[in-house]
Amino acid sequence: MRYLTAGESHGPSLTAIIEGLPANLQLDMQQVNFELSRRQQGYGRGGRMRIETDRAQITSGLRFGRALGSPLAISIENRDFANWQDRMSPEGERPPELARVTRPRPGHADLAASLKYDLHDIRDVLERASARETAARTAVGAVARQLLGVFGVTVFSHVLSIGSVSASLTGELSQLREAAGKSPVRCADPAAAAEMMKAIDHAREEGDSLGGVFEIIATGVPAGLGSHVHWDRKLDGRLAAALMSIQAIKGVEVGGGFALAVLPGSLVHDEISYESEKGYFRLSNRAGGIEGGITNGEPLVVRAAMKPIPTLYKPLQSIDMDGHAPFTAMVERSDTCAVPAASVVAEAVIAWEIACSFREKFGGDSLAEMQSNYNSYLKMMTDR
Ligand code: EPS
């Protein structure tokens, strides 16, 4: 499977095209819209989210809710476009009085991409570099999730830290999922969540922004997705790339991640056990469900670190590209913290990668063919 997205933040709409879905997969658009609304929530977002109520519209590939096996085209309208038509119209002449954005913001794609693409209005860059694009990826992930749902795979996330406030967590995965779902910062530890919100309020007052760390967990993933045989087929590599491609993500861990580097091997590797009903299983899951680039049947656990959003009310020094004068820029509108939203996007990209590895392993042009391949594989595994 593959997908493309298109769309500028204040342009008419976002578009995604997915290719390679099995025919006859039933898609519930309410579920897609539910994921879009989850991405829009979270304590710390700015004014834009009051303008947008993201809704996915399917324009191809679906008939009466059933996938045709043809490309699925998804469109999400940018309601804010109504306020930006004069500056973002795809057609017509550029108004002569329209000012160019010439002051690149540190931490954004502004300067590097303006130079690289020979663009003289930074708006030509920032509109596409914006994290608005993640709405399209969330819709794509919501489709992937429905394919995974057929095979009993679930993907969820929770926030581990925002700024210097960290959660202390205990309990089952299902409790973690439920508690995170109820929290405005998507953190399963209510005491830490309250502190995180205070930290966000404080950062907002200071004109500053906050990053954080979140974890994505997938359950029901069968052993045998991904491969050890070649670098670009290793599932951990693909998951890491998918997470790193999300705007503002600066670090990724699989399983125990960086913490494993300080431990002796005897405390790191997950011992193998066997029971006739369960088959093979691990006595711990520090590997995060992947060994040798292949899923091992344990829950898949990955984490990502998001840097603080670089659009600051508190200005940072930069250079005007018109005349090279130094300046310190103020911005008009931004999010203070988008870590909870990014965790929802991360679920989407992880769901997509797992769904892709399912398609590679079990193939099939129709869902029934894919299911039959899946079932015969599971049967083969239980005989081992
Ligand atoms: C973003 C800046 C803000 C965010 C936006 C990402 O938008 P605006 O500049 O219109 O206020 O709200 O996020 C979204 C629109 C979204 O849907 O997540 C940026 O510069 O990346």
mmCIF file of N, CA and C in Angstrom, residues 10-122:
data_model
loop_
_atom_site.group_PDB
_atom_site.id
_atom_site.type_symbol
_atom_site.label_atom_id
_atom_site.label_comp_id
_atom_site.label_asym_id
_atom_site.label_seq_id
_atom_site.Cartn_x
_atom_site.Cartn_y
_atom_site.Cartn_z
ATOM 1 N N HIS A 10 -3.549 26.853 4.682
ATOM 2 C CA HIS A 10 -4.671 27.778 4.500
ATOM 3 C C HIS A 10 -5.192 27.749 3.060
ATOM 4 N N GLY A 11 -4.875 26.669 2.343
ATOM 5 C CA GLY A 11 -5.430 26.475 1.008
ATOM 6 C C GLY A 11 -6.838 25.915 1.112
ATOM 7 N N PRO A 12 -7.447 25.592 -0.026
ATOM 8 C CA PRO A 12 -8.843 25.138 -0.008
ATOM 9 C C PRO A 12 -9.057 23.833 0.770
ATOM 10 N N SER A 13 -8.147 22.869 0.614
ATOM 11 C CA SER A 13 -8.381 21.584 1.281
ATOM 12 C C SER A 13 -7.112 20.749 1.341
ATOM 13 N N LEU A 14 -7.187 19.693 2.134
ATOM 14 C CA LEU A 14 -6.136 18.669 2.167
ATOM 15 C C LEU A 14 -6.661 17.458 1.406
ATOM 16 N N THR A 15 -5.758 16.755 0.769
ATOM 17 C CA THR A 15 -6.146 15.582 -0.010
ATOM 18 C C THR A 15 -5.212 14.430 0.343
ATOM 19 N N ALA A 16 -5.762 13.225 0.408
ATOM 20 C CA ALA A 16 -4.910 12.037 0.534
ATOM 21 C C ALA A 16 -5.404 11.000 -0.462
ATOM 22 N N ILE A 17 -4.482 10.303 -1.087
ATOM 23 C CA ILE A 17 -4.855 9.188 -1.961
ATOM 24 C C ILE A 17 -4.156 7.935 -1.450
ATOM 25 N N ILE A 18 -4.969 6.929 -1.174
ATOM 26 C CA ILE A 18 -4.450 5.639 -0.694
ATOM 27 C C ILE A 18 -4.601 4.632 -1.816
ATOM 28 N N GLU A 19 -3.531 3.901 -2.073
ATOM 29 C CA GLU A 19 -3.613 2.866 -3.091
ATOM 30 C C GLU A 19 -3.245 1.530 -2.482
ATOM 31 N N GLY A 20 -3.993 0.479 -2.838
ATOM 32 C CA GLY A 20 -3.627 -0.855 -2.394
ATOM 33 C C GLY A 20 -4.505 -1.455 -1.309
ATOM 34 N N LEU A 21 -5.628 -0.808 -1.003
ATOM 35 C CA LEU A 21 -6.550 -1.405 -0.019
ATOM 36 C C LEU A 21 -7.194 -2.636 -0.630
ATOM 37 N N PRO A 22 -7.458 -3.661 0.171
ATOM 38 C CA PRO A 22 -8.163 -4.822 -0.386
ATOM 39 C C PRO A 22 -9.627 -4.485 -0.680
ATOM 40 N N ALA A 23 -10.146 -5.027 -1.764
ATOM 41 C CA ALA A 23 -11.555 -4.810 -2.110
ATOM 42 C C ALA A 23 -12.435 -5.429 -1.033
ATOM 43 N N ASN A 24 -13.583 -4.814 -0.843
ATOM 44 C CA ASN A 24 -14.625 -5.280 0.094
ATOM 45 C C ASN A 24 -14.349 -4.948 1.550
ATOM 46 N N LEU A 25 -13.293 -4.185 1.820
ATOM 47 C CA LEU A 25 -13.114 -3.689 3.192
ATOM 48 C C LEU A 25 -14.220 -2.668 3.447
ATOM 49 N N GLN A 26 -14.935 -2.862 4.535
ATOM 50 C CA GLN A 26 -16.015 -1.946 4.896
ATOM 51 C C GLN A 26 -15.413 -0.748 5.623
ATOM 52 N N LEU A 27 -15.675 0.456 5.161
ATOM 53 C CA LEU A 27 -15.101 1.632 5.831
ATOM 54 C C LEU A 27 -16.200 2.487 6.450
ATOM 55 N N ASP A 28 -15.989 2.830 7.705
ATOM 56 C CA ASP A 28 -16.950 3.656 8.425
ATOM 57 C C ASP A 28 -16.370 5.072 8.504
ATOM 58 N N MET A 29 -16.989 5.992 7.792
ATOM 59 C CA MET A 29 -16.441 7.347 7.758
ATOM 60 C C MET A 29 -16.583 8.058 9.106
ATOM 61 N N GLN A 30 -17.550 7.616 9.894
ATOM 62 C CA GLN A 30 -17.674 8.205 11.237
ATOM 63 C C GLN A 30 -16.415 7.931 12.056
ATOM 64 N N GLN A 31 -15.848 6.753 11.846
ATOM 65 C CA GLN A 31 -14.606 6.413 12.551
ATOM 66 C C GLN A 31 -13.463 7.319 12.092
ATOM 67 N N VAL A 32 -13.425 7.592 10.798
ATOM 68 C CA VAL A 32 -12.384 8.482 10.266
ATOM 69 C C VAL A 32 -12.561 9.877 10.878
ATOM 70 N N ASN A 33 -13.793 10.354 10.890
ATOM 71 C CA ASN A 33 -14.046 11.686 11.455
ATOM 72 C C ASN A 33 -13.782 11.728 12.961
ATOM 73 N N PHE A 34 -14.033 10.616 13.621
ATOM 74 C CA PHE A 34 -13.740 10.525 15.052
ATOM 75 C C PHE A 34 -12.234 10.712 15.302
ATOM 76 N N GLU A 35 -11.417 10.055 14.471
ATOM 77 C CA GLU A 35 -9.957 10.201 14.616
ATOM 78 C C GLU A 35 -9.533 11.639 14.319
ATOM 79 N N LEU A 36 -10.166 12.243 13.316
ATOM 80 C CA LEU A 36 -9.835 13.643 13.000
ATOM 81 C C LEU A 36 -10.161 14.549 14.180
ATOM 82 N N SER A 37 -11.272 14.280 14.841
ATOM 83 C CA SER A 37 -11.634 15.143 15.976
ATOM 84 C C SER A 37 -10.703 14.880 17.164
ATOM 85 N N ARG A 38 -10.259 13.636 17.346
ATOM 86 C CA ARG A 38 -9.292 13.360 18.421
ATOM 87 C C ARG A 38 -8.014 14.173 18.209
ATOM 88 N N ARG A 39 -7.577 14.277 16.955
ATOM 89 C CA ARG A 39 -6.354 15.019 16.661
ATOM 90 C C ARG A 39 -6.512 16.516 16.950
ATOM 91 N N GLN A 40 -7.746 16.988 16.868
ATOM 92 C CA GLN A 40 -7.957 18.433 17.058
ATOM 93 C C GLN A 40 -8.049 18.835 18.513
ATOM 94 N N GLN A 41 -8.168 17.834 19.396
ATOM 95 C CA GLN A 41 -8.305 18.165 20.811
ATOM 96 C C GLN A 41 -6.936 18.267 21.472
ATOM 97 N N GLY A 42 -6.973 18.379 22.774
ATOM 98 C CA GLY A 42 -5.711 18.445 23.523
ATOM 99 C C GLY A 42 -5.494 19.840 24.063
ATOM 100 N N TYR A 43 -5.177 19.878 25.329
ATOM 101 C CA TYR A 43 -4.910 21.139 26.015
ATOM 102 C C TYR A 43 -3.658 21.772 25.407
ATOM 103 N N GLY A 44 -3.736 23.049 25.051
ATOM 104 C CA GLY A 44 -2.541 23.718 24.544
ATOM 105 C C GLY A 44 -2.625 24.128 23.084
ATOM 106 N N ARG A 45 -3.724 23.730 22.399
ATOM 107 C CA ARG A 45 -3.866 24.161 21.002
ATOM 108 C C ARG A 45 -4.260 25.630 20.948
ATOM 109 N N GLY A 46 -4.042 26.253 19.783
ATOM 110 C CA GLY A 46 -4.326 27.677 19.624
ATOM 111 C C GLY A 46 -5.687 27.933 18.994
ATOM 112 N N GLY A 47 -5.858 29.122 18.445
ATOM 113 C CA GLY A 47 -7.160 29.563 17.942
ATOM 114 C C GLY A 47 -7.649 28.845 16.700
ATOM 115 N N ARG A 48 -6.723 28.304 15.919
ATOM 116 C CA ARG A 48 -7.115 27.696 14.642
ATOM 117 C C ARG A 48 -8.111 26.553 14.842
ATOM 118 N N MET A 49 -7.936 25.808 15.916
ATOM 119 C CA MET A 49 -8.801 24.638 16.136
ATOM 120 C C MET A 49 -10.243 25.016 16.439
ATOM 121 N N ARG A 50 -10.468 26.302 16.763
ATOM 122 C CA ARG A 50 -11.851 26.741 16.937
ATOM 123 C C ARG A 50 -12.497 27.013 15.582
ATOM 124 N N ILE A 51 -11.673 27.196 14.574
ATOM 125 C CA ILE A 51 -12.199 27.463 13.223
ATOM 126 C C ILE A 51 -12.484 26.152 12.503
ATOM 127 N N GLU A 52 -11.581 25.192 12.669
ATOM 128 C CA GLU A 52 -11.690 23.940 11.908
ATOM 129 C C GLU A 52 -12.497 22.885 12.657
ATOM 130 N N THR A 53 -13.392 22.220 11.942
ATOM 131 C CA THR A 53 -13.978 20.961 12.441
ATOM 132 C C THR A 53 -13.746 19.981 11.310
ATOM 133 N N ASP A 54 -12.680 19.233 11.419
ATOM 134 C CA ASP A 54 -12.250 18.440 10.270
ATOM 135 C C ASP A 54 -13.222 17.293 9.962
ATOM 136 N N ARG A 55 -13.551 17.200 8.702
ATOM 137 C CA ARG A 55 -14.438 16.145 8.200
ATOM 138 C C ARG A 55 -13.826 15.579 6.926
ATOM 139 N N ALA A 56 -13.773 14.255 6.841
ATOM 140 C CA ALA A 56 -13.221 13.630 5.636
ATOM 141 C C ALA A 56 -14.344 13.363 4.651
ATOM 142 N N GLN A 57 -14.058 13.666 3.407
ATOM 143 C CA GLN A 57 -15.010 13.366 2.341
ATOM 144 C C GLN A 57 -14.331 12.425 1.372
ATOM 145 N N ILE A 58 -14.999 11.343 1.026
ATOM 146 C CA ILE A 58 -14.407 10.389 0.087
ATOM 147 C C ILE A 58 -14.923 10.722 -1.310
ATOM 148 N N THR A 59 -14.006 10.838 -2.243
ATOM 149 C CA THR A 59 -14.445 11.162 -3.610
ATOM 150 C C THR A 59 -14.137 10.030 -4.589
ATOM 151 N N SER A 60 -13.501 8.976 -4.131
ATOM 152 C CA SER A 60 -13.190 7.858 -5.035
ATOM 153 C C SER A 60 -12.834 6.613 -4.238
ATOM 154 N N GLY A 61 -13.106 5.459 -4.811
ATOM 155 C CA GLY A 61 -12.614 4.207 -4.219
ATOM 156 C C GLY A 61 -13.571 3.514 -3.277
ATOM 157 N N LEU A 62 -14.717 4.158 -3.007
ATOM 158 C CA LEU A 62 -15.666 3.596 -2.046
ATOM 159 C C LEU A 62 -17.052 3.612 -2.685
ATOM 160 N N ARG A 63 -17.800 2.541 -2.501
ATOM 161 C CA ARG A 63 -19.177 2.525 -2.997
ATOM 162 C C ARG A 63 -20.056 1.956 -1.899
ATOM 163 N N PHE A 64 -20.977 2.755 -1.432
ATOM 164 C CA PHE A 64 -21.863 2.375 -0.322
ATOM 165 C C PHE A 64 -21.040 1.834 0.857
ATOM 166 N N GLY A 65 -19.933 2.502 1.134
ATOM 167 C CA GLY A 65 -19.143 2.169 2.321
ATOM 168 C C GLY A 65 -18.177 1.009 2.155
ATOM 169 N N ARG A 66 -18.085 0.461 0.940
ATOM 170 C CA ARG A 66 -17.248 -0.723 0.714
ATOM 171 C C ARG A 66 -16.124 -0.357 -0.261
ATOM 172 N N ALA A 67 -14.887 -0.715 0.113
ATOM 173 C CA ALA A 67 -13.748 -0.377 -0.748
ATOM 174 C C ALA A 67 -13.815 -1.181 -2.042
ATOM 175 N N LEU A 68 -13.453 -0.520 -3.135
ATOM 176 C CA LEU A 68 -13.535 -1.156 -4.449
ATOM 177 C C LEU A 68 -12.201 -1.758 -4.878
ATOM 178 N N GLY A 69 -11.162 -1.507 -4.097
ATOM 179 C CA GLY A 69 -9.828 -1.957 -4.511
ATOM 180 C C GLY A 69 -9.154 -0.930 -5.399
ATOM 181 N N SER A 70 -9.858 0.129 -5.717
ATOM 182 C CA SER A 70 -9.297 1.233 -6.526
ATOM 183 C C SER A 70 -8.779 2.309 -5.568
ATOM 184 N N PRO A 71 -8.026 3.298 -6.078
ATOM 185 C CA PRO A 71 -7.494 4.318 -5.164
ATOM 186 C C PRO A 71 -8.608 5.008 -4.368
ATOM 187 N N LEU A 72 -8.339 5.174 -3.097
ATOM 188 C CA LEU A 72 -9.286 5.853 -2.207
ATOM 189 C C LEU A 72 -8.825 7.307 -2.087
ATOM 190 N N ALA A 73 -9.668 8.234 -2.506
ATOM 191 C CA ALA A 73 -9.310 9.654 -2.412
ATOM 192 C C ALA A 73 -10.098 10.295 -1.279
ATOM 193 N N ILE A 74 -9.362 10.964 -0.394
ATOM 194 C CA ILE A 74 -9.970 11.599 0.780
ATOM 195 C C ILE A 74 -9.701 13.099 0.713
ATOM 196 N N SER A 75 -10.735 13.888 0.982
ATOM 197 C CA SER A 75 -10.556 15.332 0.978
ATOM 198 C C SER A 75 -11.025 15.903 2.316
ATOM 199 N N ILE A 76 -10.244 16.820 2.866
ATOM 200 C CA ILE A 76 -10.613 17.498 4.120
ATOM 201 C C ILE A 76 -10.571 18.998 3.850
ATOM 202 N N GLU A 77 -11.710 19.634 4.019
ATOM 203 C CA GLU A 77 -11.778 21.069 3.733
ATOM 204 C C GLU A 77 -11.055 21.874 4.813
ATOM 205 N N ASN A 78 -10.346 22.912 4.403
ATOM 206 C CA ASN A 78 -9.809 23.883 5.366
ATOM 207 C C ASN A 78 -10.821 25.015 5.485
ATOM 208 N N ARG A 79 -11.539 25.050 6.576
ATOM 209 C CA ARG A 79 -12.546 26.115 6.714
ATOM 210 C C ARG A 79 -11.891 27.490 6.755
ATOM 211 N N ASP A 80 -10.674 27.550 7.292
ATOM 212 C CA ASP A 80 -9.971 28.830 7.406
ATOM 213 C C ASP A 80 -9.666 29.433 6.022
ATOM 214 N N PHE A 81 -9.750 28.610 4.970
ATOM 215 C CA PHE A 81 -9.484 29.127 3.618
ATOM 216 C C PHE A 81 -10.382 30.328 3.310
ATOM 217 N N ALA A 82 -11.599 30.302 3.847
ATOM 218 C CA ALA A 82 -12.538 31.415 3.620
ATOM 219 C C ALA A 82 -11.896 32.744 4.028
ATOM 220 N N ASN A 83 -11.051 32.705 5.063
ATOM 221 C CA ASN A 83 -10.389 33.930 5.537
ATOM 222 C C ASN A 83 -9.080 34.219 4.809
ATOM 223 N N TRP A 84 -8.675 33.300 3.929
ATOM 224 C CA TRP A 84 -7.352 33.415 3.309
ATOM 225 C C TRP A 84 -7.403 33.442 1.783
ATOM 226 N N GLN A 85 -8.618 33.490 1.222
ATOM 227 C CA GLN A 85 -8.748 33.403 -0.241
ATOM 228 C C GLN A 85 -7.906 34.436 -0.961
ATOM 229 N N ASP A 86 -7.856 35.647 -0.387
ATOM 230 C CA ASP A 86 -7.093 36.728 -1.029
ATOM 231 C C ASP A 86 -5.602 36.399 -1.081
ATOM 232 N N ARG A 87 -5.112 35.617 -0.110
ATOM 233 C CA ARG A 87 -3.678 35.310 -0.050
ATOM 234 C C ARG A 87 -3.322 33.918 -0.551
ATOM 235 N N MET A 88 -4.319 33.024 -0.619
ATOM 236 C CA MET A 88 -4.011 31.621 -0.906
ATOM 237 C C MET A 88 -4.780 31.047 -2.094
ATOM 238 N N SER A 89 -5.365 31.888 -2.920
ATOM 239 C CA SER A 89 -6.129 31.375 -4.048
ATOM 240 C C SER A 89 -5.227 30.584 -4.993
ATOM 241 N N PRO A 90 -5.610 29.365 -5.339
ATOM 242 C CA PRO A 90 -4.777 28.590 -6.264
ATOM 243 C C PRO A 90 -4.747 29.192 -7.670
ATOM 244 N N GLU A 91 -5.748 29.994 -8.004
ATOM 245 C CA GLU A 91 -5.809 30.535 -9.373
ATOM 246 C C GLU A 91 -5.802 32.054 -9.372
ATOM 247 N N GLY A 92 -5.671 32.612 -10.550
ATOM 248 C CA GLY A 92 -5.725 34.068 -10.712
ATOM 249 C C GLY A 92 -4.357 34.694 -10.526
ATOM 250 N N GLU A 93 -4.352 36.026 -10.507
ATOM 251 C CA GLU A 93 -3.111 36.799 -10.390
ATOM 252 C C GLU A 93 -2.816 37.090 -8.925
ATOM 253 N N ARG A 94 -1.551 37.142 -8.586
ATOM 254 C CA ARG A 94 -1.175 37.566 -7.235
ATOM 255 C C ARG A 94 -1.484 39.057 -7.079
ATOM 256 N N PRO A 95 -2.241 39.456 -6.051
ATOM 257 C CA PRO A 95 -2.531 40.882 -5.873
ATOM 258 C C PRO A 95 -1.225 41.649 -5.658
ATOM 259 N N PRO A 96 -1.016 42.754 -6.375
ATOM 260 C CA PRO A 96 0.265 43.471 -6.261
ATOM 261 C C PRO A 96 0.543 43.980 -4.849
ATOM 262 N N GLU A 97 -0.522 44.266 -4.096
ATOM 263 C CA GLU A 97 -0.317 44.816 -2.749
ATOM 264 C C GLU A 97 -0.032 43.725 -1.702
ATOM 265 N N LEU A 98 -0.104 42.451 -2.112
ATOM 266 C CA LEU A 98 0.089 41.358 -1.153
ATOM 267 C C LEU A 98 1.554 41.294 -0.686
ATOM 268 N N ALA A 99 1.756 41.504 0.620
ATOM 269 C CA ALA A 99 3.127 41.531 1.145
ATOM 270 C C ALA A 99 3.719 40.129 1.154
ATOM 271 N N ARG A 100 5.019 40.044 0.886
ATOM 272 C CA ARG A 100 5.717 38.757 0.974
ATOM 273 C C ARG A 100 6.163 38.525 2.412
ATOM 274 N N VAL A 101 6.191 37.263 2.824
ATOM 275 C CA VAL A 101 6.795 36.913 4.114
ATOM 276 C C VAL A 101 8.281 36.709 3.839
ATOM 277 N N THR A 102 9.134 37.511 4.478
ATOM 278 C CA THR A 102 10.574 37.438 4.174
ATOM 279 C C THR A 102 11.407 37.153 5.419
ATOM 280 N N ARG A 103 10.704 36.956 6.563
ATOM 281 C CA ARG A 103 11.429 36.766 7.820
ATOM 282 C C ARG A 103 11.318 35.318 8.282
ATOM 283 N N PRO A 104 12.362 34.530 8.039
ATOM 284 C CA PRO A 104 12.296 33.103 8.388
ATOM 285 C C PRO A 104 12.319 32.870 9.898
ATOM 286 N N ARG A 105 11.454 31.981 10.352
ATOM 287 C CA ARG A 105 11.376 31.658 11.784
ATOM 288 C C ARG A 105 12.366 30.527 12.095
ATOM 289 N N PRO A 106 13.174 30.691 13.138
ATOM 290 C CA PRO A 106 14.076 29.600 13.534
ATOM 291 C C PRO A 106 13.276 28.341 13.890
ATOM 292 N N GLY A 107 13.799 27.203 13.501
ATOM 293 C CA GLY A 107 13.159 25.939 13.864
ATOM 294 C C GLY A 107 12.130 25.459 12.861
ATOM 295 N N HIS A 108 11.823 26.279 11.874
ATOM 296 C CA HIS A 108 10.884 25.904 10.817
ATOM 297 C C HIS A 108 11.640 25.591 9.521
ATOM 298 N N ALA A 109 10.913 25.141 8.522
ATOM 299 C CA ALA A 109 11.495 24.889 7.202
ATOM 300 C C ALA A 109 11.741 26.195 6.439
ATOM 301 N N ASP A 110 11.291 27.322 6.997
ATOM 302 C CA ASP A 110 11.226 28.597 6.276
ATOM 303 C C ASP A 110 12.473 28.930 5.438
ATOM 304 N N LEU A 111 13.628 29.001 6.115
ATOM 305 C CA LEU A 111 14.837 29.477 5.434
ATOM 306 C C LEU A 111 15.384 28.414 4.477
ATOM 307 N N ALA A 112 15.528 27.203 4.992
ATOM 308 C CA ALA A 112 16.144 26.135 4.171
ATOM 309 C C ALA A 112 15.339 25.901 2.895
ATOM 310 N N ALA A 113 14.020 25.826 3.017
ATOM 311 C CA ALA A 113 13.204 25.502 1.837
ATOM 312 C C ALA A 113 13.067 26.689 0.892
ATOM 313 N N SER A 114 13.053 27.925 1.426
ATOM 314 C CA SER A 114 12.978 29.097 0.543
ATOM 315 C C SER A 114 14.196 29.149 -0.366
ATOM 316 N N LEU A 115 15.366 28.868 0.231
ATOM 317 C CA LEU A 115 16.605 28.885 -0.559
ATOM 318 C C LEU A 115 16.594 27.730 -1.559
ATOM 319 N N LYS A 116 16.276 26.547 -1.056
ATOM 320 C CA LYS A 116 16.334 25.342 -1.896
ATOM 321 C C LYS A 116 15.388 25.421 -3.093
ATOM 322 N N TYR A 117 14.161 25.902 -2.853
ATOM 323 C CA TYR A 117 13.148 25.905 -3.924
ATOM 324 C C TYR A 117 13.079 27.235 -4.682
ATOM 325 N N ASP A 118 13.991 28.162 -4.373
ATOM 326 C CA ASP A 118 13.995 29.473 -5.027
ATOM 327 C C ASP A 118 12.642 30.159 -4.880
ATOM 328 N N LEU A 119 12.129 30.160 -3.652
ATOM 329 C CA LEU A 119 10.852 30.817 -3.367
ATOM 330 C C LEU A 119 11.151 32.109 -2.613
ATOM 331 N N HIS A 120 10.468 33.173 -2.983
ATOM 332 C CA HIS A 120 10.800 34.486 -2.420
ATOM 333 C C HIS A 120 9.714 35.009 -1.477
ATOM 334 N N ASP A 121 8.722 34.176 -1.234
ATOM 335 C CA ASP A 121 7.704 34.479 -0.229
ATOM 336 C C ASP A 121 7.645 33.245 0.662
ATOM 337 N N ILE A 122 8.068 33.410 1.906
ATOM 338 C CA ILE A 122 8.179 32.236 2.795
ATOM 339 C C ILE A 122 6.839 31.522 2.965
#
